[in-house]
Each structure stands twice: as structure tokens, then as C-alpha cells.
Amino acid sequence: MNTRLDATMPFGNTHNKLKMNYTAEQEYPDLSQHNNHMAKVLTPEMYANLRDKETPSGFTVDDVIQTGVDNPGHPFIMTVGCVAGDEETYEVFKELLDPVIEDRHGGYKPSDKHKTDLNAENLQGGDDLDPNYVLSSRVRTGRSIRGFCLPPHCSRGERRAIENLSIEGLSSLDGDLKGKYYALKNMTEEEQQQLIDDHFLFDKPVSPLLLASGMARDWPDGRGIWHNDNKTFLVWVNEEDHLRVISMQKGGNMREVFNRFCTGLTKIEGLFKEKGHEFMWNEHLGYVLTCPSNLGTGLRAGVHVKLPNVSKNEKFGEILKKLRLQKRGTGGVDTAAVGGVFDISNADRLGFSEVELVQMVVDGVNLLIEMEKRLEGGQSIDDLMPEQK
Amino acid sequence: MPFGNTHNNFKLNFKVEEEYPDLTKHNNHMAKVLTKEMYAKLRDKQTPTGFTVDDVIQTGVDNPGHPFIMTVGCVAGDEESYEVFKDLFDPIISDRHGGYKPTDKHKTDLNFENLKGGDDLDPNYVLSSRVRTGRSIKGYALPPHNSRGERRAVEKLSVEALNSLDGEFKGKYYPLKAMTDAEQEQLIADHFLFDKPVSPLLLAAGMARDWPDARGIWHNENKTFLVWVNEEDHLRVISMQKGGNMKEVFKRFCVGLNKIEEVFKKHNHGFMWNEHLGYVLTCPSNLGTGLRGGVHVKLPKLSTHAKFEEILTRLRLQKRGTGGGRSVRGGHSLPQLPTMEGAADGRAAGQPAPLA
């Protein structure tokens, strides 16, 4: 009755061994009410093909899709509905993830190559977005540490190891990047309040999209926030990804933000390599992250910008689409805009380099501000309509 | 609702110290009992369906404590969990169930004739009477761990069993995912509808996966016998009616349960039961009878008496607010409200069950 855990068994564990006693039809999820990328793609035949496979760490297709089964859809956004548990997920479950990636990332094909460019010098302009409109600028990305499972699947030991490596790496940053780590589980009241005031603190996720994937297990063990003394460079450890790296500051100097971003990231990568740990990356998918939507650059560069007039224009959605930008409320992905202030960021993650994406934001936001000014003056913006990028 | 993604093959590459959960802020039965040594011993074991100790304890790790109640902090994923992880479950069961020993035998008596009286609790005080229990179907993993195929099979068997009932038990099944708006409204008005759990205690155990697939409510036409399918347990069986005729409620309970069990046995899927633990359910707090027999009763004066708690303890009763249970708009079963609910279920009074 007691059997030792054995890496060759068909299922690691949780998603139980009895399920292969049932036919694929009996196990195939009911996706009839669903509207997410996974549900659009996962046919019964595909499920039948994939259901007896697992990655080396024991992640199964049922693990991949659980979040999408549990969350049929979202009122504002087309959710992805699947996650990776480790680097190999994207290979073992290619049949499912390739079409999801293609649908999500504008037709990106299994044979396509992704370009990484973290040379901030290649950005043109971007240091003077009009501060009368642009309240703040921010660039974020994620990184996964090769050799460890991702947040939906990692064990406590793995998560703690990532935390230890991160603390070690980050503590050796200096100059503008010198900072401190605050572990979630032993933060003082004062530290917590300060981090809240700085809008740095992340809390246990409440989104069912995230929770259903298993990434909040053992909270707050192994989680923490690191930031530099200047509060312009911030790293989240073990939230939705191993690392989330954020560069930000008030005002419209996106160039400076991106510069710090690239410098900081490159230094961090160097520090991890010194300890024998690389970031998960390959030439097809770029940086490998938990959610397929963040593959490639994992980059979201955005501004909080006042666009009360443009946003009411009937062509606002179309303009954003042409500029390859997306809007959000200033409370983040699940929020609505307040007071005409929008979070405008790149819509793409994969198939464009970091420099290209930030350039799109810089150019696009400049155009939107120009349009805003025209509309303020009661003038037309027809001649400013952009071509599809 | 994090759930057991604990089937990670890499975790044995890490030492016990590295994998042992941080329970320093925790106050639940699991945290009181799980030492590092115990974890070391159990961490490489699994049940035949693949449930591990990390699956067992995940809900207790994710939920350090509850302001009002001492939670259990662990669940079973199948019948064998209680055997494979005896080292952990036995002391929890002992602590939770008043010193019940690993060698003790549990007595099942569903012969309602053996109840004396109970047909005339004063209806001027007793507003309603109710008896509930849970049942698990042998051969299937439990809600924290079952696959969709298993859950659907349990639903199918349950519906078959319930549809074969007649007389006062004749009724209808309402699957959660195919309910009409009108049906839903009616079930809410009857206080029968259960919704996807919101309690992190339940969600962290993984029992809400694939909601609402294969979940449903069955009740008889008289609305006095109700079965929940695939909520926290395979089956939750409830007999209830207004007034103080607990004898009639209990009779219907016993008769209905026995009839259902017959049908399951015919399919070679009896209920999980053994002579040590009695009926085997998802939460260790519900082992044995899984029974909660209770009334909603007006006790405005007695409840303010200085010795009220002591009286309850001596009578082996517990009190709750009447907003208890997990029916929609019923709220969580916490003792917040002034009206009292006396209940007899073998637990020490003053310790309401964490998972209702």
C-alpha cells in the first residue's frame, strides 16, 4: 500500500493514477461555457494524445489546463487558460501550447525565431514624453531560473532555493541599484506600510486565474520584494514567476527607465550565471515564463497617461490596435480607468525585441498625446490616424 | 484556490529541512502534530492513487488558522490516506475526537427505532430539526484528489441510486451546470443550493477543481430529504423539516441512507467504512458518523446564563449561529448570531466543526 515516489510512474502524483482507468471522453473537461485560448484549442483528440504524458518534473496536461477549466472566461480579457509548470512543459505539450501561442501572439509559428535586444542604446528618443500628460513610466518583465520548476508546480524546497539565489544575487548590486530584500513572511509593520505606500507590496493573489494554477501554495513562504534605495528598481520573488523585474519612475523619461531596466537585468543575469544558474531562454520562445502570454520578452512597458478626450473618441480602440498598444486601468490588469488616466502599454510580448516594443510605446504614446492636444483644442485628429504597425 | 500540485518529482532532491513547511504562525491540528521527523518519514510515500503527505497538508499550510475555530488543516484524498499517513492522522484524530485511540472501535447504529422519544421537542422553542452526514463511495478518490472521470462516475451512480427512490423519497436531481434560472431561484429560496466554495480552507484542498462539473443537488418532492453530490464529500445527505419532530427526521435519514446504500452496493461500490474509523470522509473531523444532528431553537435567556457554555460541554453539544452551513446566502457556519443551534455529534461542545 505504501509505494515510494518513483520518477518513472505515469503521473507524478496529484492528478491521480485512477484517471487512466477512464476513457478520454470521460476525463475530457466540459469546455462548453468556456472562452479562453486553451478552450479554443483543446479538442478531445488532443486531450487523448496528451493525457498520459508528463514532463520530467511530473507536470501533466491536466495541470496545464486546470486554471482554464476552473475559469471559463473573463469579462474584459481573453484569458490564456493554461500555464507551464517547468521549462519542458512547452515541449512536452507543444501540441496544445503551440496553437495557443500562435493565437495569442499574432500568428507566431512553431518555426519562428524570437529576437532578444536588451541594448537600451538602440531606443530612439523616449526621454521626453510630455510630463503634463504622462504621470509615470514603467517597464517590467519576468525571468525564470533554469533547473527549477515554475510557480504552479515548484516545491517549497525549490521555491526557497530560488529565493536564496535571488537574495544572494541582488545583494551584490551596487550604485544606483543598491538595495534591500524584504521577505513577505517576516516584514515588520513599518516595512509593510512603507511598501504599500510606495505601491511596491504584492499580496497573496486573489485572482482565481492565478490561484487555480496552484501558484499561491505555501504563501508567503519563499516570497519577497527587493528594491533599490532610490525606489526605481524593484524585483518580486516567487509571485507569478520566479522573478518579476520592474523599473519605474514618475514622469515621462521612458528612456531612463528602460536604460536602468536593461542594465539591472543584465547585471542580475550575470550574477545568477556566476552561481551556475541561467535564465530559461531559447531561440524560439525567448524567455520562458509561467504564462504563455508572457513568452518572448515578457516585457510590458507602459505609462500612466491622461487621455480624457482621446479615450472618448470612437476610434480609440482602433488607434490602439494599429499602434499595437493596449489600455488598462491604473490599478492594473483587472481594473478600469479612473479620471481619464490610462495605463497604456505594448500589447505584444513575443516576436518583437525589447527595444522594438519599448519603441512602439514611446512612439505610440507621443502620438496619443498629440491627438489629445488636438482634441483639447477642438480640432480633428483624422490626419493623425496611424497605419497598422 | 491553490490545490495539490505537489506531485513534483524534484522535491526529493531537496533535504527534509528544505521541504518541511514553515508552521511557526500556524494553529491547526496538523501544525500541532506534524514534526520535521514525521514529515521526513512520510514525504516519500503515496497512496495507490498517488496522494502524498504534501497533498494531505496543503490546506493546513495555506491556512494558518481561523479566528474562531481550531481547524483540522489536513484532508484525505482517498480511503487509503488514513492508513498510509496514519502517523499523522492518528494523533490528529485523537486530538480532535476527544482522545480516540488507534485501537478504538467505532459503532454504527442507523436503526432509528433505537432512538427514545424525540418526536415532541417543544415547537414553541424548536423551529426546525435537521440531521446531516456524508458518505464516500468506495473505489473512488475523494474530492481533493478525484479526476473528472471519477467525479462524473460518482455523480452518475448517485443519480441512479437517488432516482430509484420512491414514496416519500421520490425526487429530482439538479446538476449545477444545467440548472435553469427558475430552478436556481427556487433552490435558493428553499436554502438548498450550494455554491462554489469560497472558504480558503476548502479551496486550498483542491476540492473545487473543475467546478461545477458533476456537482448537483437532489431533493425529494416534499423537500425534506436532500443530497449534495460532489461538494466537500462524494455525498452529503440531509434530512430536515420545520418543528421539533427529530424522531421523524432521524427515521427518514436512516431509511433514506440505507436505501441509497443498497443501490450502491448492487454496483459493487458500497460506502467507505471500517470498524475503526466508521464512515470515511474527506475531513478527519467528520469521521465516524459524519453526523450532525441539530435544531434551531430559541434560548434567549438560557444563552445569557453564566453557565451556558458549561451546560453545553456537559451535554456534549455545540452551538452555532443559524447562518451556518454553505447554502447560498447562508454564509459560513460561524457562531456570530444570537439565536442558538444545539447540536450533538460526539465532538466537545464549543468546538464547532470547521468544515460544517
mmCIF file of N, CA and C in Angstrom, chain B residues 259-351:
data_model
loop_
_atom_site.group_PDB
_atom_site.id
_atom_site.type_symbol
_atom_site.label_atom_id
_atom_site.label_comp_id
_atom_site.label_asym_id
_atom_site.label_seq_id
_atom_site.Cartn_x
_atom_site.Cartn_y
_atom_site.Cartn_z
ATOM 1 N N LYS B 259 -31.474 2.899 1.981
ATOM 2 C CA LYS B 259 -31.926 2.630 0.607
ATOM 3 C C LYS B 259 -30.857 3.008 -0.408
ATOM 4 N N ILE B 260 -30.260 4.157 -0.203
ATOM 5 C CA ILE B 260 -29.213 4.609 -1.132
ATOM 6 C C ILE B 260 -28.042 3.635 -1.115
ATOM 7 N N GLU B 261 -27.675 3.218 0.076
ATOM 8 C CA GLU B 261 -26.522 2.318 0.190
ATOM 9 C C GLU B 261 -26.773 1.011 -0.554
ATOM 10 N N GLU B 262 -28.006 0.518 -0.493
ATOM 11 C CA GLU B 262 -28.337 -0.727 -1.199
ATOM 12 C C GLU B 262 -28.019 -0.616 -2.683
ATOM 13 N N VAL B 263 -28.434 0.499 -3.258
ATOM 14 C CA VAL B 263 -28.220 0.655 -4.699
ATOM 15 C C VAL B 263 -26.726 0.708 -5.021
ATOM 16 N N PHE B 264 -25.986 1.413 -4.210
ATOM 17 C CA PHE B 264 -24.537 1.486 -4.450
ATOM 18 C C PHE B 264 -23.892 0.114 -4.314
ATOM 19 N N LYS B 265 -24.371 -0.648 -3.347
ATOM 20 C CA LYS B 265 -23.776 -1.977 -3.133
ATOM 21 C C LYS B 265 -24.015 -2.874 -4.335
ATOM 22 N N LYS B 266 -25.198 -2.717 -4.917
ATOM 23 C CA LYS B 266 -25.517 -3.532 -6.105
ATOM 24 C C LYS B 266 -24.498 -3.309 -7.211
ATOM 25 N N HIS B 267 -23.937 -2.110 -7.261
ATOM 26 C CA HIS B 267 -22.932 -1.795 -8.276
ATOM 27 C C HIS B 267 -21.518 -2.053 -7.782
ATOM 28 N N ASN B 268 -21.428 -2.788 -6.663
ATOM 29 C CA ASN B 268 -20.115 -3.070 -6.071
ATOM 30 C C ASN B 268 -19.355 -1.825 -5.666
ATOM 31 N N HIS B 269 -20.095 -0.793 -5.347
ATOM 32 C CA HIS B 269 -19.462 0.408 -4.807
ATOM 33 C C HIS B 269 -20.190 0.807 -3.540
ATOM 34 N N GLY B 270 -19.918 0.072 -2.456
ATOM 35 C CA GLY B 270 -20.533 0.440 -1.186
ATOM 36 C C GLY B 270 -19.917 1.718 -0.652
ATOM 37 N N PHE B 271 -20.315 2.060 0.551
ATOM 38 C CA PHE B 271 -19.737 3.249 1.180
ATOM 39 C C PHE B 271 -18.414 2.883 1.827
ATOM 40 N N MET B 272 -17.501 3.860 1.894
ATOM 41 C CA MET B 272 -16.240 3.652 2.611
ATOM 42 C C MET B 272 -16.564 3.585 4.099
ATOM 43 N N TRP B 273 -16.170 2.483 4.699
ATOM 44 C CA TRP B 273 -16.427 2.287 6.128
ATOM 45 C C TRP B 273 -15.439 1.286 6.665
ATOM 46 N N ASN B 274 -14.973 1.459 7.889
ATOM 47 C CA ASN B 274 -14.220 0.399 8.567
ATOM 48 C C ASN B 274 -14.518 0.457 10.062
ATOM 49 N N GLU B 275 -14.174 -0.590 10.753
ATOM 50 C CA GLU B 275 -14.635 -0.685 12.142
ATOM 51 C C GLU B 275 -13.853 0.222 13.096
ATOM 52 N N HIS B 276 -12.771 0.780 12.616
ATOM 53 C CA HIS B 276 -12.032 1.717 13.468
ATOM 54 C C HIS B 276 -12.526 3.137 13.249
ATOM 55 N N LEU B 277 -12.620 3.551 12.000
ATOM 56 C CA LEU B 277 -12.960 4.936 11.704
ATOM 57 C C LEU B 277 -14.435 5.157 11.360
ATOM 58 N N GLY B 278 -15.183 4.073 11.273
ATOM 59 C CA GLY B 278 -16.576 4.248 10.840
ATOM 60 C C GLY B 278 -16.607 4.716 9.400
ATOM 61 N N TYR B 279 -17.508 5.673 9.104
ATOM 62 C CA TYR B 279 -17.606 6.172 7.735
ATOM 63 C C TYR B 279 -16.419 7.085 7.444
ATOM 64 N N VAL B 280 -15.780 6.821 6.322
ATOM 65 C CA VAL B 280 -14.569 7.559 5.950
ATOM 66 C C VAL B 280 -14.947 8.751 5.078
ATOM 67 N N LEU B 281 -14.552 9.939 5.528
ATOM 68 C CA LEU B 281 -14.890 11.148 4.779
ATOM 69 C C LEU B 281 -13.643 11.982 4.528
ATOM 70 N N THR B 282 -13.817 13.032 3.731
ATOM 71 C CA THR B 282 -12.682 13.857 3.302
ATOM 72 C C THR B 282 -11.957 14.494 4.486
ATOM 73 N N CYS B 283 -12.724 15.070 5.397
ATOM 74 C CA CYS B 283 -12.106 15.749 6.522
ATOM 75 C C CYS B 283 -12.103 14.850 7.745
ATOM 76 N N PRO B 284 -10.959 14.726 8.404
ATOM 77 C CA PRO B 284 -10.885 13.891 9.606
ATOM 78 C C PRO B 284 -11.903 14.277 10.673
ATOM 79 N N SER B 285 -12.361 15.506 10.652
ATOM 80 C CA SER B 285 -13.331 15.918 11.669
ATOM 81 C C SER B 285 -14.682 15.243 11.472
ATOM 82 N N ASN B 286 -14.930 14.705 10.316
ATOM 83 C CA ASN B 286 -16.215 14.081 10.022
ATOM 84 C C ASN B 286 -16.208 12.564 10.067
ATOM 85 N N LEU B 287 -15.127 11.998 10.533
ATOM 86 C CA LEU B 287 -15.050 10.543 10.589
ATOM 87 C C LEU B 287 -16.053 9.977 11.587
ATOM 88 N N GLY B 288 -16.322 8.702 11.449
ATOM 89 C CA GLY B 288 -17.188 8.032 12.406
ATOM 90 C C GLY B 288 -18.611 8.020 11.889
ATOM 91 N N THR B 289 -19.392 8.914 12.409
ATOM 92 C CA THR B 289 -20.768 9.006 11.935
ATOM 93 C C THR B 289 -20.887 10.054 10.832
ATOM 94 N N GLY B 290 -19.984 11.050 10.870
ATOM 95 C CA GLY B 290 -20.117 12.198 9.972
ATOM 96 C C GLY B 290 -21.399 12.938 10.280
ATOM 97 N N LEU B 291 -21.995 12.613 11.402
ATOM 98 C CA LEU B 291 -23.347 13.088 11.677
ATOM 99 C C LEU B 291 -23.375 14.363 12.493
ATOM 100 N N ARG B 292 -24.201 15.271 12.034
ATOM 101 C CA ARG B 292 -24.510 16.439 12.829
ATOM 102 C C ARG B 292 -26.032 16.496 12.900
ATOM 103 N N GLY B 293 -26.539 16.257 14.099
ATOM 104 C CA GLY B 293 -27.991 16.324 14.289
ATOM 105 C C GLY B 293 -28.268 17.577 15.083
ATOM 106 N N GLY B 294 -29.093 18.454 14.565
ATOM 107 C CA GLY B 294 -29.267 19.726 15.268
ATOM 108 C C GLY B 294 -30.634 20.336 15.118
ATOM 109 N N VAL B 295 -30.866 21.326 15.953
ATOM 110 C CA VAL B 295 -32.111 22.081 15.893
ATOM 111 C C VAL B 295 -31.792 23.562 15.876
ATOM 112 N N HIS B 296 -32.713 24.335 15.313
ATOM 113 C CA HIS B 296 -32.705 25.772 15.537
ATOM 114 C C HIS B 296 -33.690 26.001 16.677
ATOM 115 N N VAL B 297 -33.193 26.545 17.782
ATOM 116 C CA VAL B 297 -34.018 26.625 18.993
ATOM 117 C C VAL B 297 -33.861 27.981 19.656
ATOM 118 N N LYS B 298 -34.973 28.490 20.160
ATOM 119 C CA LYS B 298 -34.960 29.797 20.819
ATOM 120 C C LYS B 298 -34.534 29.613 22.278
ATOM 121 N N LEU B 299 -33.394 30.214 22.631
ATOM 122 C CA LEU B 299 -32.908 30.120 24.016
ATOM 123 C C LEU B 299 -32.382 31.473 24.474
ATOM 124 N N PRO B 300 -33.222 32.498 24.356
ATOM 125 C CA PRO B 300 -32.697 33.833 24.646
ATOM 126 C C PRO B 300 -32.231 34.005 26.087
ATOM 127 N N LYS B 301 -32.889 33.364 27.015
ATOM 128 C CA LYS B 301 -32.495 33.548 28.406
ATOM 129 C C LYS B 301 -31.368 32.610 28.800
ATOM 130 N N LEU B 302 -31.557 31.351 28.494
ATOM 131 C CA LEU B 302 -30.538 30.366 28.869
ATOM 132 C C LEU B 302 -29.181 30.733 28.283
ATOM 133 N N SER B 303 -29.215 31.262 27.084
ATOM 134 C CA SER B 303 -27.950 31.557 26.416
ATOM 135 C C SER B 303 -27.182 32.694 27.068
ATOM 136 N N THR B 304 -27.872 33.478 27.856
ATOM 137 C CA THR B 304 -27.155 34.548 28.540
ATOM 138 C C THR B 304 -26.765 34.135 29.959
ATOM 139 N N HIS B 305 -27.118 32.940 30.315
ATOM 140 C CA HIS B 305 -26.786 32.437 31.651
ATOM 141 C C HIS B 305 -25.287 32.168 31.745
ATOM 142 N N ALA B 306 -24.753 32.450 32.923
ATOM 143 C CA ALA B 306 -23.305 32.302 33.125
ATOM 144 C C ALA B 306 -22.816 30.883 32.847
ATOM 145 N N LYS B 307 -23.640 29.902 33.076
ATOM 146 C CA LYS B 307 -23.193 28.516 32.923
ATOM 147 C C LYS B 307 -23.577 27.885 31.581
ATOM 148 N N PHE B 308 -24.010 28.715 30.644
ATOM 149 C CA PHE B 308 -24.481 28.155 29.375
ATOM 150 C C PHE B 308 -23.430 27.270 28.716
ATOM 151 N N GLU B 309 -22.222 27.796 28.619
ATOM 152 C CA GLU B 309 -21.161 27.033 27.954
ATOM 153 C C GLU B 309 -20.895 25.715 28.664
ATOM 154 N N GLU B 310 -20.875 25.813 29.982
ATOM 155 C CA GLU B 310 -20.572 24.614 30.770
ATOM 156 C C GLU B 310 -21.657 23.558 30.564
ATOM 157 N N ILE B 311 -22.889 24.021 30.515
ATOM 158 C CA ILE B 311 -24.008 23.098 30.293
ATOM 159 C C ILE B 311 -23.837 22.392 28.951
ATOM 160 N N LEU B 312 -23.522 23.175 27.938
ATOM 161 C CA LEU B 312 -23.344 22.587 26.607
ATOM 162 C C LEU B 312 -22.222 21.551 26.618
ATOM 163 N N THR B 313 -21.119 21.922 27.250
ATOM 164 C CA THR B 313 -19.985 20.987 27.307
ATOM 165 C C THR B 313 -20.394 19.690 27.973
ATOM 166 N N ARG B 314 -21.118 19.820 29.079
ATOM 167 C CA ARG B 314 -21.517 18.606 29.778
ATOM 168 C C ARG B 314 -22.475 17.763 28.968
ATOM 169 N N LEU B 315 -23.316 18.427 28.198
ATOM 170 C CA LEU B 315 -24.281 17.694 27.365
ATOM 171 C C LEU B 315 -23.655 17.204 26.065
ATOM 172 N N ARG B 316 -22.370 17.559 25.842
ATOM 173 C CA ARG B 316 -21.674 17.221 24.586
ATOM 174 C C ARG B 316 -22.402 17.829 23.394
ATOM 175 N N LEU B 317 -22.778 19.082 23.575
ATOM 176 C CA LEU B 317 -23.432 19.795 22.492
ATOM 177 C C LEU B 317 -22.582 20.995 22.088
ATOM 178 N N GLN B 318 -22.821 21.500 20.906
ATOM 179 C CA GLN B 318 -22.161 22.736 20.495
ATOM 180 C C GLN B 318 -23.197 23.681 19.935
ATOM 181 N N LYS B 319 -22.839 24.959 19.953
ATOM 182 C CA LYS B 319 -23.744 25.950 19.418
ATOM 183 C C LYS B 319 -23.127 26.600 18.190
ATOM 184 N N ARG B 320 -24.023 27.033 17.295
ATOM 185 C CA ARG B 320 -23.604 27.814 16.127
ATOM 186 C C ARG B 320 -24.656 28.865 15.865
ATOM 187 N N GLY B 321 -24.319 29.806 15.006
ATOM 188 C CA GLY B 321 -25.328 30.752 14.532
ATOM 189 C C GLY B 321 -26.215 30.055 13.524
ATOM 190 N N THR B 322 -27.355 30.606 13.255
ATOM 191 C CA THR B 322 -28.262 29.951 12.321
ATOM 192 C C THR B 322 -27.931 30.270 10.873
ATOM 193 N N GLY B 323 -26.889 31.058 10.668
ATOM 194 C CA GLY B 323 -26.454 31.306 9.293
ATOM 195 C C GLY B 323 -25.474 30.263 8.836
ATOM 196 N N GLY B 324 -25.436 29.158 9.539
ATOM 197 C CA GLY B 324 -24.411 28.151 9.271
ATOM 198 C C GLY B 324 -24.566 27.437 7.953
ATOM 199 N N GLY B 325 -23.652 26.508 7.723
ATOM 200 C CA GLY B 325 -23.710 25.712 6.509
ATOM 201 C C GLY B 325 -23.205 26.487 5.320
ATOM 202 N N ARG B 326 -23.253 25.856 4.169
ATOM 203 C CA ARG B 326 -22.709 26.523 3.000
ATOM 204 C C ARG B 326 -23.761 26.738 1.928
ATOM 205 N N SER B 327 -25.034 26.751 2.317
ATOM 206 C CA SER B 327 -26.041 27.055 1.308
ATOM 207 C C SER B 327 -25.882 28.499 0.889
ATOM 208 N N VAL B 328 -26.226 28.775 -0.327
ATOM 209 C CA VAL B 328 -26.087 30.133 -0.860
ATOM 210 C C VAL B 328 -26.882 31.099 -0.010
ATOM 211 N N ARG B 329 -26.222 32.207 0.328
ATOM 212 C CA ARG B 329 -26.798 33.254 1.177
ATOM 213 C C ARG B 329 -26.960 32.758 2.612
ATOM 214 N N GLY B 330 -26.392 31.602 2.890
ATOM 215 C CA GLY B 330 -26.454 31.126 4.266
ATOM 216 C C GLY B 330 -25.230 31.530 5.044
ATOM 217 N N GLY B 331 -24.197 31.928 4.293
ATOM 218 C CA GLY B 331 -22.980 32.346 4.970
ATOM 219 C C GLY B 331 -22.214 31.181 5.541
ATOM 220 N N HIS B 332 -21.116 31.454 6.139
ATOM 221 C CA HIS B 332 -20.269 30.415 6.723
ATOM 222 C C HIS B 332 -20.773 30.097 8.113
ATOM 223 N N SER B 333 -20.527 28.873 8.525
ATOM 224 C CA SER B 333 -21.077 28.448 9.792
ATOM 225 C C SER B 333 -20.216 28.934 10.951
ATOM 226 N N LEU B 334 -20.368 30.181 11.319
ATOM 227 C CA LEU B 334 -19.635 30.729 12.456
ATOM 228 C C LEU B 334 -20.627 31.162 13.513
ATOM 229 N N PRO B 335 -20.266 31.039 14.776
ATOM 230 C CA PRO B 335 -21.202 31.386 15.852
ATOM 231 C C PRO B 335 -21.298 32.886 16.064
ATOM 232 N N GLN B 336 -21.866 33.561 15.058
ATOM 233 C CA GLN B 336 -21.910 35.016 15.180
ATOM 234 C C GLN B 336 -23.265 35.506 15.641
ATOM 235 N N LEU B 337 -24.310 34.733 15.374
ATOM 236 C CA LEU B 337 -25.658 35.256 15.555
ATOM 237 C C LEU B 337 -26.230 34.881 16.914
ATOM 238 N N PRO B 338 -27.167 35.677 17.410
ATOM 239 C CA PRO B 338 -27.690 35.441 18.750
ATOM 240 C C PRO B 338 -28.527 34.177 18.899
ATOM 241 N N THR B 339 -29.268 33.757 17.846
ATOM 242 C CA THR B 339 -30.053 32.531 18.022
ATOM 243 C C THR B 339 -29.115 31.346 18.056
ATOM 244 N N MET B 340 -29.470 30.380 18.839
ATOM 245 C CA MET B 340 -28.558 29.277 19.083
ATOM 246 C C MET B 340 -28.984 28.020 18.368
ATOM 247 N N GLU B 341 -28.006 27.222 18.065
ATOM 248 C CA GLU B 341 -28.263 25.941 17.417
ATOM 249 C C GLU B 341 -27.560 24.883 18.252
ATOM 250 N N GLY B 342 -28.329 24.013 18.868
ATOM 251 C CA GLY B 342 -27.689 22.967 19.639
ATOM 252 C C GLY B 342 -27.423 21.789 18.745
ATOM 253 N N ALA B 343 -26.307 21.154 18.922
ATOM 254 C CA ALA B 343 -26.012 20.023 18.044
ATOM 255 C C ALA B 343 -25.277 18.959 18.821
ATOM 256 N N ALA B 344 -25.618 17.716 18.534
ATOM 257 C CA ALA B 344 -24.950 16.613 19.217
ATOM 258 C C ALA B 344 -24.229 15.781 18.183
ATOM 259 N N ASP B 345 -22.941 15.697 18.275
ATOM 260 C CA ASP B 345 -22.252 14.893 17.270
ATOM 261 C C ASP B 345 -20.968 14.291 17.807
ATOM 262 N N GLY B 346 -20.899 14.168 19.106
ATOM 263 C CA GLY B 346 -19.730 13.474 19.641
ATOM 264 C C GLY B 346 -18.523 14.354 19.830
ATOM 265 N N ARG B 347 -18.557 15.593 19.294
ATOM 266 C CA ARG B 347 -17.403 16.470 19.499
ATOM 267 C C ARG B 347 -17.586 17.232 20.793
ATOM 268 N N ALA B 348 -16.474 17.691 21.341
ATOM 269 C CA ALA B 348 -16.567 18.523 22.535
ATOM 270 C C ALA B 348 -17.328 19.783 22.192
ATOM 271 N N ALA B 349 -18.236 20.172 23.060
ATOM 272 C CA ALA B 349 -19.039 21.375 22.801
ATOM 273 C C ALA B 349 -18.142 22.595 22.767
ATOM 274 N N GLY B 350 -18.596 23.625 22.057
ATOM 275 C CA GLY B 350 -17.804 24.848 21.962
ATOM 276 C C GLY B 350 -16.759 24.743 20.878
ATOM 277 N N GLN B 351 -16.733 23.615 20.203
ATOM 278 C CA GLN B 351 -15.784 23.446 19.098
ATOM 279 C C GLN B 351 -16.555 23.144 17.836
#
